[in-house]
Coordinates of C-alpha atoms in Angstrom, one line a residue:
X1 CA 25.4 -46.6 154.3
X2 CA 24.5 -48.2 157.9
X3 CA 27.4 -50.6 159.6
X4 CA 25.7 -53.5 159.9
X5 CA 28.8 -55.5 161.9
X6 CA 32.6 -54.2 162.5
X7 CA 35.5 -55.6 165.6
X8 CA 38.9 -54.2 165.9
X9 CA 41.7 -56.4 165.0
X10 CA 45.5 -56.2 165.7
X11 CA 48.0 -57.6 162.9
X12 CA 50.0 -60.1 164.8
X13 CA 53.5 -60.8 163.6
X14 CA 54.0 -61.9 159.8
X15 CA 50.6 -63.7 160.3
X16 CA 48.7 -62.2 157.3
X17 CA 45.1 -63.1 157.5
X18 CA 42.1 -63.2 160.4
X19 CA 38.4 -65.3 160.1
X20 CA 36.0 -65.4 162.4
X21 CA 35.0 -69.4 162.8
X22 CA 32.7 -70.6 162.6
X23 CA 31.4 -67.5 161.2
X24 CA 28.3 -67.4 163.5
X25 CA 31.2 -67.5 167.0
X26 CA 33.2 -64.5 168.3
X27 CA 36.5 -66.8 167.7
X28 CA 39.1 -65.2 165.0
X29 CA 41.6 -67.2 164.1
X30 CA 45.4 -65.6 162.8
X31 CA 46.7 -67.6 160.3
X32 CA 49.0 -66.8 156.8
X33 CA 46.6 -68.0 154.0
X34 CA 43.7 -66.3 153.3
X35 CA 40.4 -67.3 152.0
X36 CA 39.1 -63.9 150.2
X37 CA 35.6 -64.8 148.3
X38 CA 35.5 -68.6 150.1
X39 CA 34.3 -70.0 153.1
X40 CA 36.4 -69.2 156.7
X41 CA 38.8 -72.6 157.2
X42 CA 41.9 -71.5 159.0
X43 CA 44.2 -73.7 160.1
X44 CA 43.2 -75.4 163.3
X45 CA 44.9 -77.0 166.1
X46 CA 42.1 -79.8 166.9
X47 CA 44.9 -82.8 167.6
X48 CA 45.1 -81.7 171.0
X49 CA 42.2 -82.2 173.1
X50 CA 41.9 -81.4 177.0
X51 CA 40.9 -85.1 178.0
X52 CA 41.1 -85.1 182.1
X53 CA 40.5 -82.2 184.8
X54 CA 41.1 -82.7 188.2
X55 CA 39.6 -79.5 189.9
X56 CA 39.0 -80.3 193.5
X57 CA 41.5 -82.9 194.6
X58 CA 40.6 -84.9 197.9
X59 CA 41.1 -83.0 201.3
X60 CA 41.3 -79.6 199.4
X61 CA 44.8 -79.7 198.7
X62 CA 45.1 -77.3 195.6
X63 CA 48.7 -78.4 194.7
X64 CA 46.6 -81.9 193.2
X65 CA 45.0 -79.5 190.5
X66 CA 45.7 -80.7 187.3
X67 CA 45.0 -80.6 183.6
X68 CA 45.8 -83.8 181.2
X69 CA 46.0 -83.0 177.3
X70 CA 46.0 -85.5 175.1
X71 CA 47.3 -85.8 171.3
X72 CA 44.8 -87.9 169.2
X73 CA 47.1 -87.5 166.3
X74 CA 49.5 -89.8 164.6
X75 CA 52.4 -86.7 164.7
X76 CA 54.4 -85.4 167.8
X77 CA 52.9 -81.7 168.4
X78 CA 55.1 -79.2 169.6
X79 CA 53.8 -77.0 172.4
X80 CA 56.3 -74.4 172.9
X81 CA 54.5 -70.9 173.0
X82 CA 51.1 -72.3 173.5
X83 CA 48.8 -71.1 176.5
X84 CA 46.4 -72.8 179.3
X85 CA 44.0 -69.7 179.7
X86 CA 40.8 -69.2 182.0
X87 CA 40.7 -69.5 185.8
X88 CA 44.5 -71.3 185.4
X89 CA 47.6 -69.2 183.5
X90 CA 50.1 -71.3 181.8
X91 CA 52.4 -70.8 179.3
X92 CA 54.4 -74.1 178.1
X93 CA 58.1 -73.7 177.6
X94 CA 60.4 -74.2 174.8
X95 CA 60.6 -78.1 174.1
X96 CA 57.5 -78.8 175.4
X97 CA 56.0 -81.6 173.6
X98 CA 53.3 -84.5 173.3
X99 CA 54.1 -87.7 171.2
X100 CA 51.7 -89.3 169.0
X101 CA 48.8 -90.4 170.9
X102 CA 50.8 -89.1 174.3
X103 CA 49.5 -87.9 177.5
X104 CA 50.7 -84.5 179.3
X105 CA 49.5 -83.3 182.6
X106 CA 50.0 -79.4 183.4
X107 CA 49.1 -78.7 186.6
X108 CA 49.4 -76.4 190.1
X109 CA 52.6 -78.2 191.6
X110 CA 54.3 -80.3 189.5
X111 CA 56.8 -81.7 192.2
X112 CA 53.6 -82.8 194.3
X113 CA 52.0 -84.0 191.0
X114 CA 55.3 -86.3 190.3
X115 CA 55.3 -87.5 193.5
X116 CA 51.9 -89.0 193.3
X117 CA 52.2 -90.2 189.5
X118 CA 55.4 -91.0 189.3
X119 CA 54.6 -92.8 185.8
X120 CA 53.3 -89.3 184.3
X121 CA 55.0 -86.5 182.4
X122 CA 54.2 -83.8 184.1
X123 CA 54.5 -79.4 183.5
X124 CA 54.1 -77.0 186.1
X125 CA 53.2 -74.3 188.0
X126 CA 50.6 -72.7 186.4
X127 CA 49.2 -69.7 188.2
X128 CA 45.6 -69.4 189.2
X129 CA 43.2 -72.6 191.0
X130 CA 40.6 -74.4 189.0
X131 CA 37.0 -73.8 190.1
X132 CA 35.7 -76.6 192.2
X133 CA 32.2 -76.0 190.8
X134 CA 33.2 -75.1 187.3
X135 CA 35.2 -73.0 185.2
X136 CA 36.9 -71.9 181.7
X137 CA 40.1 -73.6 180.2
X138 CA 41.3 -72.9 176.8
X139 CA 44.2 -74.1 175.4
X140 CA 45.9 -71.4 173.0
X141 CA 48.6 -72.3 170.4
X142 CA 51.0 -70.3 169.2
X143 CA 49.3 -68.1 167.3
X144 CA 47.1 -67.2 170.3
X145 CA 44.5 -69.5 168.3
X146 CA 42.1 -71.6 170.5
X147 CA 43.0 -75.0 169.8
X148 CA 40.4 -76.0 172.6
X149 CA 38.6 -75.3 175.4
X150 CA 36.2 -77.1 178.1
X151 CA 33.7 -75.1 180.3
X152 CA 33.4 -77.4 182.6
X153 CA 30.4 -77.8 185.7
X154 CA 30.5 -80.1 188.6
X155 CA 27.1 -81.8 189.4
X156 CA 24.0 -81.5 187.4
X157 CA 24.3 -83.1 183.9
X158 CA 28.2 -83.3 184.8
X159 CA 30.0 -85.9 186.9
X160 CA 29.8 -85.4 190.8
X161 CA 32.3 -87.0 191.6
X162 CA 34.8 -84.7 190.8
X163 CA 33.4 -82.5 193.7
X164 CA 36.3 -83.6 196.0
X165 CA 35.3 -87.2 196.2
X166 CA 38.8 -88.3 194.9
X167 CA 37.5 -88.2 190.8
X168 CA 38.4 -86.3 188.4
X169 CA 36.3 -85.4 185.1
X170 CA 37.5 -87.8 182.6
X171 CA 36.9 -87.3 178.9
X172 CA 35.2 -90.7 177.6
X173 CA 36.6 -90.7 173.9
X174 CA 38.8 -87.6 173.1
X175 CA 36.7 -87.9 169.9
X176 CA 33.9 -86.8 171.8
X177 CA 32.8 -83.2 171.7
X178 CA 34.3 -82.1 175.3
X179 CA 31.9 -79.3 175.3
X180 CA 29.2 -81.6 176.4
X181 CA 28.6 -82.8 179.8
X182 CA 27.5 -86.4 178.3
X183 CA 31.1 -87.0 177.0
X184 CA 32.7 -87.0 180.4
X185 CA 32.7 -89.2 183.5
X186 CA 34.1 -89.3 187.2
X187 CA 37.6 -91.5 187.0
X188 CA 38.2 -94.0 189.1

């Protein structure tokens, strides 16, 4: 007669079902099919992977702050009602979108973003600045699901580059597990 674990869950919508996963994390995942008496395996956003951080751009100049998503699937992946999350606030709008094995870059000023990659399709204006040292970004789908996230460092086992050099952190393979400071590198 002793609780042994318990959290406090609000019913979101018409979504019918919560699991923690994996079951030894603190993520809970909203979803509409259960899995009474079977192991946790809601459905997971992992097509879209954060795959390039620019968090201190050269001379300081914040409006350069920028976030590329990539979609390592073979299927266009709507983003409309999804969430950047951490030291940046985002929310993409209706129609936002990434085509099968497409590139999107959110960032702080999308006018000064477009203006230096003119080639790029580009979102914007989140709220908030990227840590130059490190910081939290999680990518949140509709569901308010994490789909991913990076906790990213500057230095140490990390690229230091990135420290206002001109580099970004550049995933290697978006295969890799972008949790891990080996799987990223300074960009050219």
């Amino acid at each position: 007669n002793n609780v042994v674990d318990s959290v406090a869950l609000s019913r979101r919508g018409a979504l019918n079902s919560v699991q923690r996963f994996p079951l030894s994390s603190s993520e809970w995942y909203y979803g509409d099919i259960a899995t009474q008496d079977t192991l946790n395996n809601p459905a997971r956003h992992d097509e879209i992977v954060i795959n390039e951080i620019m968090c201190d751009p050269p001379s300081d100049e914040i409006a350069g702050e920028f976030v590329e998503l990539y979609n390592k699937s073979g299927a266009a992946i709507s983003l409309a009602g999804w969430k950047l999350r951490g030291g940046i606030d985002f929310d993409f709008p209706a129609g936002a979108s990434i085509p099968p094995g497409g590139y999107l870059v959110v960032g702080a000023n999308q006018a000064y973003l477009q203006t230096a990659y003119p080639g790029a399709t580009i979102l914007g204006n989140w709220s908030g600045k990227l840590g130059n040292k490190g910081d939290l970004i999680r990518l949140i789908d509709r569901n308010n699901n994490l789909a991913d996230e990076v906790d990213y460092l500057v230095g140490g086992d990390w690229p230091e580059l990135a420290a206002g050099f001109g580099s970004s952190l550049e995933l290697i393979n978006p295969d890799m597990d972008n949790s891990r400071a080996s799987a990223w590198r300074s960009s050219d």
